[in-house]
PDB file of C-alpha atoms in Angstrom:
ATOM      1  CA  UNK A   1       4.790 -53.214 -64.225  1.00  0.00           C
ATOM      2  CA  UNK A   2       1.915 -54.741 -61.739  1.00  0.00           C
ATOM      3  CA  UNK A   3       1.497 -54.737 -58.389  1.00  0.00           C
ATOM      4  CA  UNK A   4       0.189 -57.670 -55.786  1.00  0.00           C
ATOM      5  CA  UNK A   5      -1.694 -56.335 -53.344  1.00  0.00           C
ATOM      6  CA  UNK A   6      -1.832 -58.565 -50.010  1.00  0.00           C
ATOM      7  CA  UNK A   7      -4.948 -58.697 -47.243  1.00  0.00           C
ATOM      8  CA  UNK A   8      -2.307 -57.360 -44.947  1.00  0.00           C
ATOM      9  CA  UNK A   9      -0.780 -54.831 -46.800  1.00  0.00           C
ATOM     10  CA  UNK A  10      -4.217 -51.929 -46.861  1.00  0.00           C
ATOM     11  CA  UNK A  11      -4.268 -48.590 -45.243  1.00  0.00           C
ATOM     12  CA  UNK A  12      -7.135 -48.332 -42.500  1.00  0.00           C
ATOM     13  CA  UNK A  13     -10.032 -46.748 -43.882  1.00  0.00           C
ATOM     14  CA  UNK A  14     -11.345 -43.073 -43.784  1.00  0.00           C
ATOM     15  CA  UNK A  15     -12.864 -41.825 -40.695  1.00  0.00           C
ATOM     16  CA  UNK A  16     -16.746 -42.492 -41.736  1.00  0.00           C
ATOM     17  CA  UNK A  17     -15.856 -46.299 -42.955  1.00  0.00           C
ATOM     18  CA  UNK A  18     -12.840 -46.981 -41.012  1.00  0.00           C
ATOM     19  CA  UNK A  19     -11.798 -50.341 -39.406  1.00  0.00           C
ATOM     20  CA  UNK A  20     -11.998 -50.905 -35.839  1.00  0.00           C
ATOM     21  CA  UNK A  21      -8.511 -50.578 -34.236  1.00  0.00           C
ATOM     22  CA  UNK A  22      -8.643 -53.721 -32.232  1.00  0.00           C
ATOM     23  CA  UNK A  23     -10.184 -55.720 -34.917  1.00  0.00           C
ATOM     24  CA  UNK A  24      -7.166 -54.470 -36.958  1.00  0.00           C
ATOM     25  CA  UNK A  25      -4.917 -55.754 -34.259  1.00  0.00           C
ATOM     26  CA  UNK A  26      -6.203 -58.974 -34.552  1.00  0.00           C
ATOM     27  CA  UNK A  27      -5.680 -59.137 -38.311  1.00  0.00           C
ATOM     28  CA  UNK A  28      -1.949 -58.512 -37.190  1.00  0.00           C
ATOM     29  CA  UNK A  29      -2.004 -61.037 -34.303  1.00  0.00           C
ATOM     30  CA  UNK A  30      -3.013 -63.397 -36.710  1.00  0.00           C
ATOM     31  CA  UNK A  31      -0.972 -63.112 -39.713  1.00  0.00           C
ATOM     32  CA  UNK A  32       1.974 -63.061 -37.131  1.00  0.00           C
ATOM     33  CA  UNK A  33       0.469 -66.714 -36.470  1.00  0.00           C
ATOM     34  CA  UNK A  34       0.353 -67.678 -40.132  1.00  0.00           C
ATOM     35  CA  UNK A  35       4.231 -66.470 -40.679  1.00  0.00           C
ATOM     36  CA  UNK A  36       5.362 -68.900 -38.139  1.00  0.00           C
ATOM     37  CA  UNK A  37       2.994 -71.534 -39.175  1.00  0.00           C
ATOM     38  CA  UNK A  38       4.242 -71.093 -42.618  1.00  0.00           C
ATOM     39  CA  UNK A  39       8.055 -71.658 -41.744  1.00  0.00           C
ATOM     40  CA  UNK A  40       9.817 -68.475 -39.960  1.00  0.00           C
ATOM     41  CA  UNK A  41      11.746 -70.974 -37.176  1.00  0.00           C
ATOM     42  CA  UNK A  42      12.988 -72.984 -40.081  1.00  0.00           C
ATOM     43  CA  UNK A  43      14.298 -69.850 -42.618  1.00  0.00           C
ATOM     44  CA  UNK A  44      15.340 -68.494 -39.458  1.00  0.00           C
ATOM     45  CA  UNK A  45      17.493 -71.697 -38.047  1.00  0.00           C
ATOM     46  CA  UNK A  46      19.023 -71.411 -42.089  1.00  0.00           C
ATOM     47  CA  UNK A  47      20.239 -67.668 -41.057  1.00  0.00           C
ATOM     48  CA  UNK A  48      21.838 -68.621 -37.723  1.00  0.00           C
ATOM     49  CA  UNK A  49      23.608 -71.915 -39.531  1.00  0.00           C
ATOM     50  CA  UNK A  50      24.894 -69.495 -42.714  1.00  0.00           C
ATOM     51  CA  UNK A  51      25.742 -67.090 -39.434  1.00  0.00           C
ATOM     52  CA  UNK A  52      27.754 -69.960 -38.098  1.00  0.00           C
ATOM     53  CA  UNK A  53      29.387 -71.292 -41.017  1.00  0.00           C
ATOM     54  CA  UNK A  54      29.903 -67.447 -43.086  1.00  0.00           C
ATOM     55  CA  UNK A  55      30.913 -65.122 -39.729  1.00  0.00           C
ATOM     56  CA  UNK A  56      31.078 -62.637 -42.427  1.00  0.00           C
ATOM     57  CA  UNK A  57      27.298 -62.324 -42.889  1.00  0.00           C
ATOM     58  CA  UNK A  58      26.921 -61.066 -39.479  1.00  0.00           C
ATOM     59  CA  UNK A  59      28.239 -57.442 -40.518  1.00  0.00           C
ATOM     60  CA  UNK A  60      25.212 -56.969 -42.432  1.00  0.00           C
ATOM     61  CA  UNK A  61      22.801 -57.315 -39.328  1.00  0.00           C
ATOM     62  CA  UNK A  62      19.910 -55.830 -41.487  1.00  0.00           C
ATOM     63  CA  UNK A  63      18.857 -59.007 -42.323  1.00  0.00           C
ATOM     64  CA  UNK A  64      18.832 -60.456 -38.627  1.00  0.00           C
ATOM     65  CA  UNK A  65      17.261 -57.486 -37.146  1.00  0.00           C
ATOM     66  CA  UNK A  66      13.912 -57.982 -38.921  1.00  0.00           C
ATOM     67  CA  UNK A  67      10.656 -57.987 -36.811  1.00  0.00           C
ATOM     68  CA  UNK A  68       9.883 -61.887 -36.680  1.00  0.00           C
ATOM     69  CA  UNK A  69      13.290 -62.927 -37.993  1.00  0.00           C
ATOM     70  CA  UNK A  70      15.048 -61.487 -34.560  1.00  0.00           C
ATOM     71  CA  UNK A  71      12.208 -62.757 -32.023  1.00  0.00           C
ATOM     72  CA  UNK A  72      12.846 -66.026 -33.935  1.00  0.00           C
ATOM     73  CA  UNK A  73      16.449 -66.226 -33.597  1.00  0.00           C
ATOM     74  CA  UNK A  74      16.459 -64.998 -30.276  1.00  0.00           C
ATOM     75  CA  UNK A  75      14.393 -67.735 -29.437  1.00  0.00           C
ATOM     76  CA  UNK A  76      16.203 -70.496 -31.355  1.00  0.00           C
ATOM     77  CA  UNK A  77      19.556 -69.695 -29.344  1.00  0.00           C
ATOM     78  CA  UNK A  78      18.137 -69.941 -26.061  1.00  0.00           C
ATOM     79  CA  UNK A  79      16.600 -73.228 -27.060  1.00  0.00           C
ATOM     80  CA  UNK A  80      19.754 -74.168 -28.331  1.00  0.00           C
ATOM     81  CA  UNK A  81      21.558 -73.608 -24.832  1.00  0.00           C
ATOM     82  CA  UNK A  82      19.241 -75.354 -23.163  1.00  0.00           C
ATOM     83  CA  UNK A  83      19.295 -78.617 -25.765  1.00  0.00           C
ATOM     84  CA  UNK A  84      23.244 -78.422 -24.920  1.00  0.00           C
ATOM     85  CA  UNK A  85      23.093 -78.796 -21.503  1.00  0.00           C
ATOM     86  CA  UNK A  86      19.824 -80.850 -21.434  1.00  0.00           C
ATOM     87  CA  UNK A  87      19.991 -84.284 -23.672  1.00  0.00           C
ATOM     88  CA  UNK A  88      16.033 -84.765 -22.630  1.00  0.00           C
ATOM     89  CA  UNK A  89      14.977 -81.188 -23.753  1.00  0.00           C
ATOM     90  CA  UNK A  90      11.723 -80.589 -25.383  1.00  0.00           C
ATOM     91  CA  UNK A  91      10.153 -76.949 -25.745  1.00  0.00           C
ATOM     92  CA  UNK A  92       7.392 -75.794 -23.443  1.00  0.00           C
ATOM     93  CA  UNK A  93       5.124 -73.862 -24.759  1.00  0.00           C
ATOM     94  CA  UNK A  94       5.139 -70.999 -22.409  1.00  0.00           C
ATOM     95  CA  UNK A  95       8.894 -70.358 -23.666  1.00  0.00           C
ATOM     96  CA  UNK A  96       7.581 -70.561 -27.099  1.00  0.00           C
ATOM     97  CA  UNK A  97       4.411 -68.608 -26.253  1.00  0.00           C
ATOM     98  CA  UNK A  98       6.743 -65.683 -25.234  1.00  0.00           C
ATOM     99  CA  UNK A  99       8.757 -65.664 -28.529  1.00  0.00           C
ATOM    100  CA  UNK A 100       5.174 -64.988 -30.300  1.00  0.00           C
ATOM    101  CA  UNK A 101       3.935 -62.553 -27.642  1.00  0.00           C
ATOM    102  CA  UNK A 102       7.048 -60.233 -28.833  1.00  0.00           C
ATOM    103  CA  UNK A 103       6.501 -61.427 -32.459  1.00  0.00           C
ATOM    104  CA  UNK A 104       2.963 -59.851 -32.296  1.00  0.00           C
ATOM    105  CA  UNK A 105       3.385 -56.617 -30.252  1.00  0.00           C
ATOM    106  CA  UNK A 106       7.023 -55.789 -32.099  1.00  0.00           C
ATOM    107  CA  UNK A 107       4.245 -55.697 -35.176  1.00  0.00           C
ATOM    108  CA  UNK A 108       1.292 -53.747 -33.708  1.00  0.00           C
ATOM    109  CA  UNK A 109       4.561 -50.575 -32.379  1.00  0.00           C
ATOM    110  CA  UNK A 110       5.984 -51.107 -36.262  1.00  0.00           C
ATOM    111  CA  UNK A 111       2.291 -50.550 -37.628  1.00  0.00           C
ATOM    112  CA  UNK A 112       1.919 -48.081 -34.879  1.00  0.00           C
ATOM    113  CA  UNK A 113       4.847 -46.053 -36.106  1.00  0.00           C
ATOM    114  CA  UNK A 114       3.520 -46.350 -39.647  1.00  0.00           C
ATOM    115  CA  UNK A 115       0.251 -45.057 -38.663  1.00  0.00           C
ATOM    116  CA  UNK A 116       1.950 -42.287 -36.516  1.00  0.00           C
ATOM    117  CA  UNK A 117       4.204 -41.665 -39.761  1.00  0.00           C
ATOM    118  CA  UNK A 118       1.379 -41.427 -42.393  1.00  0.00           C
ATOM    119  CA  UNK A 119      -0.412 -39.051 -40.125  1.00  0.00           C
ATOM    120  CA  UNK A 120       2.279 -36.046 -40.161  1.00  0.00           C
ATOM    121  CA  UNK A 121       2.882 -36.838 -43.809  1.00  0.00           C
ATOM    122  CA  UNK A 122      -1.214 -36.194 -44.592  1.00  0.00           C
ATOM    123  CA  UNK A 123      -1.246 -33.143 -44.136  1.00  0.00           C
ATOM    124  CA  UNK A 124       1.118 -32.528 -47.203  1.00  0.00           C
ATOM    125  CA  UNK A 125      -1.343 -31.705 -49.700  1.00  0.00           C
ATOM    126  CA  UNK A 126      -0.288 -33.068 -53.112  1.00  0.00           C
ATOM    127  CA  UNK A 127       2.176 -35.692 -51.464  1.00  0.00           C
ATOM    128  CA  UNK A 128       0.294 -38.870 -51.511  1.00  0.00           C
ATOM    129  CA  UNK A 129      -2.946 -40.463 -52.518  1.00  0.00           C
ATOM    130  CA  UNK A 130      -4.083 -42.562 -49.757  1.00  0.00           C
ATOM    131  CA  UNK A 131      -5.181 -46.069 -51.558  1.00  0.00           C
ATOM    132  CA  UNK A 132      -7.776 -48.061 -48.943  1.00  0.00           C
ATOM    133  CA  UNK A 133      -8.719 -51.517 -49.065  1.00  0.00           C
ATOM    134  CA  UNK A 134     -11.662 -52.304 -47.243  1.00  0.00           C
ATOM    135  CA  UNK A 135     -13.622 -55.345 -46.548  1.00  0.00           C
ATOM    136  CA  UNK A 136     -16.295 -53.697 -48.539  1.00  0.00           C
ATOM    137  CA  UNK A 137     -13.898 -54.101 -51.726  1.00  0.00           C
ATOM    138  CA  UNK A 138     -11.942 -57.525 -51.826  1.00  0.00           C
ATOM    139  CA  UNK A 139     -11.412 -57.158 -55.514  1.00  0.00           C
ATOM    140  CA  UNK A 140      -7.840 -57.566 -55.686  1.00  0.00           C
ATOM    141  CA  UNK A 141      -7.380 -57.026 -59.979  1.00  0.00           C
ATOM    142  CA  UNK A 142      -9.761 -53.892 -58.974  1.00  0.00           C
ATOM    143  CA  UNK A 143      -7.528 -52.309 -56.867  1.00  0.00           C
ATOM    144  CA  UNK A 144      -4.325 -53.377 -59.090  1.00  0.00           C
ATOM    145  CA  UNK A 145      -5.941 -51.178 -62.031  1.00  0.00           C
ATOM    146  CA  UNK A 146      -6.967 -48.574 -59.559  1.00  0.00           C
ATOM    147  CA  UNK A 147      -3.046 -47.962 -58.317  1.00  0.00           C
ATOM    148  CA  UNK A 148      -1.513 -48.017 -61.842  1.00  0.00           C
ATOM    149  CA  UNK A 149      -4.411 -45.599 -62.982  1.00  0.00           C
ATOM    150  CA  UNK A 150      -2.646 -42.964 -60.398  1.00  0.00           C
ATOM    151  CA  UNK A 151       1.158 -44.471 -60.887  1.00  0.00           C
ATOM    152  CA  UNK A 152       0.546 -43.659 -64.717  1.00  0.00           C
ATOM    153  CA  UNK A 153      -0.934 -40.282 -64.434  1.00  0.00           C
ATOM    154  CA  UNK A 154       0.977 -36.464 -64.335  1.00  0.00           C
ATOM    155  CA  UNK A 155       4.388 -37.126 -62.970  1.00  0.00           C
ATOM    156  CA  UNK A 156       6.056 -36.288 -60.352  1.00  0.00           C
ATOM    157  CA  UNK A 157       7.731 -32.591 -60.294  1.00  0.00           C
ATOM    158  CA  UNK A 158      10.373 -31.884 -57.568  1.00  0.00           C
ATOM    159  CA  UNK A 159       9.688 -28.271 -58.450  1.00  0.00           C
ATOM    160  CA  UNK A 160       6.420 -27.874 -58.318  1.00  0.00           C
ATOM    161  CA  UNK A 161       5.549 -30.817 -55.842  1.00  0.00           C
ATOM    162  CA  UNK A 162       3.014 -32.044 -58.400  1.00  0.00           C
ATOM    163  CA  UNK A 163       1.634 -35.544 -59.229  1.00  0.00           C
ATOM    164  CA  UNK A 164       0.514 -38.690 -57.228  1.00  0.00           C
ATOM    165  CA  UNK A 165       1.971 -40.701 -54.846  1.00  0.00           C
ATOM    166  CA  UNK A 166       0.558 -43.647 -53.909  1.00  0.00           C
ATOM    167  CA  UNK A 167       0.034 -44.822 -50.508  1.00  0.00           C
ATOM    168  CA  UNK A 168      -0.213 -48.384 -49.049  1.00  0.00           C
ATOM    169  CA  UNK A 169       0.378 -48.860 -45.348  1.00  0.00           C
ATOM    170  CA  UNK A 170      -0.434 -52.024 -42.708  1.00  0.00           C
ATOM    171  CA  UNK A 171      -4.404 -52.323 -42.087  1.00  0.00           C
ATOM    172  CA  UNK A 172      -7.246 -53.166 -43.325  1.00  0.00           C
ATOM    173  CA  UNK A 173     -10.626 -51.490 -47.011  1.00  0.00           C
ATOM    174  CA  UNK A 174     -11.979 -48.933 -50.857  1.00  0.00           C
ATOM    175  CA  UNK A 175     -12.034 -45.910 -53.120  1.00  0.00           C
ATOM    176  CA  UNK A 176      -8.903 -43.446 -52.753  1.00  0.00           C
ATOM    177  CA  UNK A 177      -8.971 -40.880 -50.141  1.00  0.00           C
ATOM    178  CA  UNK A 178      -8.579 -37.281 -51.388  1.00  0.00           C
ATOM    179  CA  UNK A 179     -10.228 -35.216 -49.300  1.00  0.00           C
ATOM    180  CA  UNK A 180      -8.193 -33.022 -47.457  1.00  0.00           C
ATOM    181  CA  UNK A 181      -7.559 -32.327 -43.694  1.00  0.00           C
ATOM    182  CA  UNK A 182      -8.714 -35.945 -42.862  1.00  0.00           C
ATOM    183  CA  UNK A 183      -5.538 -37.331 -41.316  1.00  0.00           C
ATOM    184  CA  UNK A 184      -5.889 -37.277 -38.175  1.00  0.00           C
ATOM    185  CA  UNK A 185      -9.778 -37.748 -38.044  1.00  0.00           C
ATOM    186  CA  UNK A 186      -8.709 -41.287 -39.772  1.00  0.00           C
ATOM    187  CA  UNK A 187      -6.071 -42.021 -37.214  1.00  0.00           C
ATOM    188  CA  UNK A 188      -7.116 -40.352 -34.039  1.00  0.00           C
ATOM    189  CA  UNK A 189      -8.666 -42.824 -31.571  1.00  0.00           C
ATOM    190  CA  UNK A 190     -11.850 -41.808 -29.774  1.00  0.00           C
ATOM    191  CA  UNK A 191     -11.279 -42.648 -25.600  1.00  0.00           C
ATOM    192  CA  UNK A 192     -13.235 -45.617 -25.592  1.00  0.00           C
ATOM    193  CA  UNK A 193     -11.080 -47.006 -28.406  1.00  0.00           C
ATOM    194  CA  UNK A 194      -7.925 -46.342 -26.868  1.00  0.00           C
ATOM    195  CA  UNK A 195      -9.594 -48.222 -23.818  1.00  0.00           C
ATOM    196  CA  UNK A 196      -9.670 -50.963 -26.206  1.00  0.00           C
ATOM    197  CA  UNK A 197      -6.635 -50.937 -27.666  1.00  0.00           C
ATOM    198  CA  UNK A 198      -5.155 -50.421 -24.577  1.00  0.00           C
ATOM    199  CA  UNK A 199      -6.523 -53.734 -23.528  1.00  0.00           C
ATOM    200  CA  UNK A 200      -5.834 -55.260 -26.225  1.00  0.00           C
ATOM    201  CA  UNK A 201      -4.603 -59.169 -25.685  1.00  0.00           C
ATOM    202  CA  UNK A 202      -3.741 -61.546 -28.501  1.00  0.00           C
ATOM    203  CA  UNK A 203      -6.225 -63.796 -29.417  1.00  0.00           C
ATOM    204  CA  UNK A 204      -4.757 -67.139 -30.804  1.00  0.00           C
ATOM    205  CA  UNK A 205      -6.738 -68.375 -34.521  1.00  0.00           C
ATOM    206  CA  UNK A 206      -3.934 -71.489 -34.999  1.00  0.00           C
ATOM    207  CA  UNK A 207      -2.021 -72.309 -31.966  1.00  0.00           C
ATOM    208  CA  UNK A 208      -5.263 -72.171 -29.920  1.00  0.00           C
ATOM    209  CA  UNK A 209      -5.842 -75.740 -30.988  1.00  0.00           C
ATOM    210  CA  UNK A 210      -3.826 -78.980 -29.031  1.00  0.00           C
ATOM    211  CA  UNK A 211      -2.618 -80.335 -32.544  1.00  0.00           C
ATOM    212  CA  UNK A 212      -0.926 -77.503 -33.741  1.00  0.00           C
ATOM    213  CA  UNK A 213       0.750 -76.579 -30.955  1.00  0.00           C
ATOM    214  CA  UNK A 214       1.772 -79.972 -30.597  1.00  0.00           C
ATOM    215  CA  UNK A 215       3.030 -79.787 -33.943  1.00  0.00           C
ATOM    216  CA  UNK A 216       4.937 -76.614 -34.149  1.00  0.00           C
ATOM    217  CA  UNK A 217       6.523 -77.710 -30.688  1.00  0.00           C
ATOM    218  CA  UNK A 218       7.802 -80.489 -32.489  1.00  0.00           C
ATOM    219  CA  UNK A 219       9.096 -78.821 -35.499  1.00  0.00           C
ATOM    220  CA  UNK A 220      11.001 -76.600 -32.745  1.00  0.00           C
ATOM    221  CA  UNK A 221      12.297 -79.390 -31.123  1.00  0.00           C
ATOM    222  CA  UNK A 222      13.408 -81.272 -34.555  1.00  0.00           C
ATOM    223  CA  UNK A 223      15.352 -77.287 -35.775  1.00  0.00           C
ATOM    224  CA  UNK A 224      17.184 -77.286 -32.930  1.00  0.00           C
ATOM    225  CA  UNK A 225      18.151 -80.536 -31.785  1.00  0.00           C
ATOM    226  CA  UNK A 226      19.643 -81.013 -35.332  1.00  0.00           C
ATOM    227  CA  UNK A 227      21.595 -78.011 -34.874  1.00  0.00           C
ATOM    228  CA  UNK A 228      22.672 -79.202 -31.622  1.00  0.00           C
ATOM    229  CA  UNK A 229      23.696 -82.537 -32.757  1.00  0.00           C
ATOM    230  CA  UNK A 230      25.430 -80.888 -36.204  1.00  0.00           C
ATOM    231  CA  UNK A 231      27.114 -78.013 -34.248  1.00  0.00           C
ATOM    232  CA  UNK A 232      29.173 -80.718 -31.869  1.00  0.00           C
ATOM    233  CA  UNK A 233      29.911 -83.306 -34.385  1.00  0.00           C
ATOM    234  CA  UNK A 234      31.577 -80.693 -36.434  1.00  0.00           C
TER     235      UNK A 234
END
């Protein structure tokens, strides 16, 4: 039994070492970026052609409904309509720009929601064992022994609500939180943080250069004028 720990799977950190918020929203805003870089449009053009061909599949919509995976397909479609009608069609990149606007903020609510989650369940004494994973401790195998040292010790008891849970949540940090009564001092915002957040806009870290937007434009316009071309020859 193991666990892999990802950069963008860590619980923001306590209230005397915690993360900044909008620094955390960045992290998001950028790993957003690296999913699409990394090949959402095309795994997501494969679900809307196994859609096409399998009707079936739709019943499950699980699978479609996924943060990234819907924006994608969402934005696929439309480009399809427009490749129909339009034999000279080639993506802009505002239209594109607006698929990974929603991409981004759909991510900062769902982390949002966690964050709003893990707060109410804090206060459970016993419950969970909050795991951080700051940038003070990047040692993944560290943190690996760490979370089996608590998955392996005193069990779970429905009666007497004892043992361990672990925690792991979206953010960013180290050491295991176990003092009590510091849930909401870890996720309550101070007013000139929520200013910040507030204002938050993305900052772009890959498609803030000419080549790779060029590039992923392209790939867009390759996905779905294939799908075009297949979908009327059939």
């Amino acid at each position: 039994m193991g666990f892999e720990i990802a950069d963008s799977l860590a619980f923001p950190p306590t209230a005397r070492d915690r993360r900044d918020r909008v620094d955390h929203y960045r992290r998001l805003d950028r790993r957003c970026e690296e999913i699409i870089w990394n090949g959402l449009l095309a795994e997501s053009m494969g679900l809307l052609t196994l859609a096409s061909q399998q009707p079936e599949v739709m019943h499950d919509r699980t699978a479609f409904k996924g943060i990234g995976y819907k924006q994608a397909m969402d934005y696929l479609m439309w480009c399809q309509e427009q490749a129909a009608s339009d034999p000279n069609w080639y993506p802009a990149w505002d239209d594109f720009y607006v698929f990974l606007a929603e991409f981004m903020a759909k991510t900062r609510r769902y982390c949002q929601d966690q964050m709003t989650w893990c707060r109410k369940e804090r206060q459970k004494e016993g419950l969970f064992t909050w795991v951080e994973c700051s940038a003070k401790a990047r040692d993944l195998r560290q943190m690996e022994d760490h979370m089996l040292a608590l998955v392996h010790g005193p069990p779970f008891s429905p009666a007497s609500g004892a043992g361990a849970g672990v925690g792991v949540g979206v953010g960013g940090g180290v050491g295991v939180d176990t003092g009590k009564g510091q849930g909401k001092d870890m996720m309550r915002l101070s007013k000139e943080e929520l200013k910040r957040v507030k204002g938050h806009k993305p900052k772009l870290t890959i498609f803030n250069r000419e080549e790779t937007c060029a590039s992923i434009l392209d790939d867009v316009h390759a996905l779905v004028t294939d799908s075009v071309r297949k979908g009327q020859s059939s």
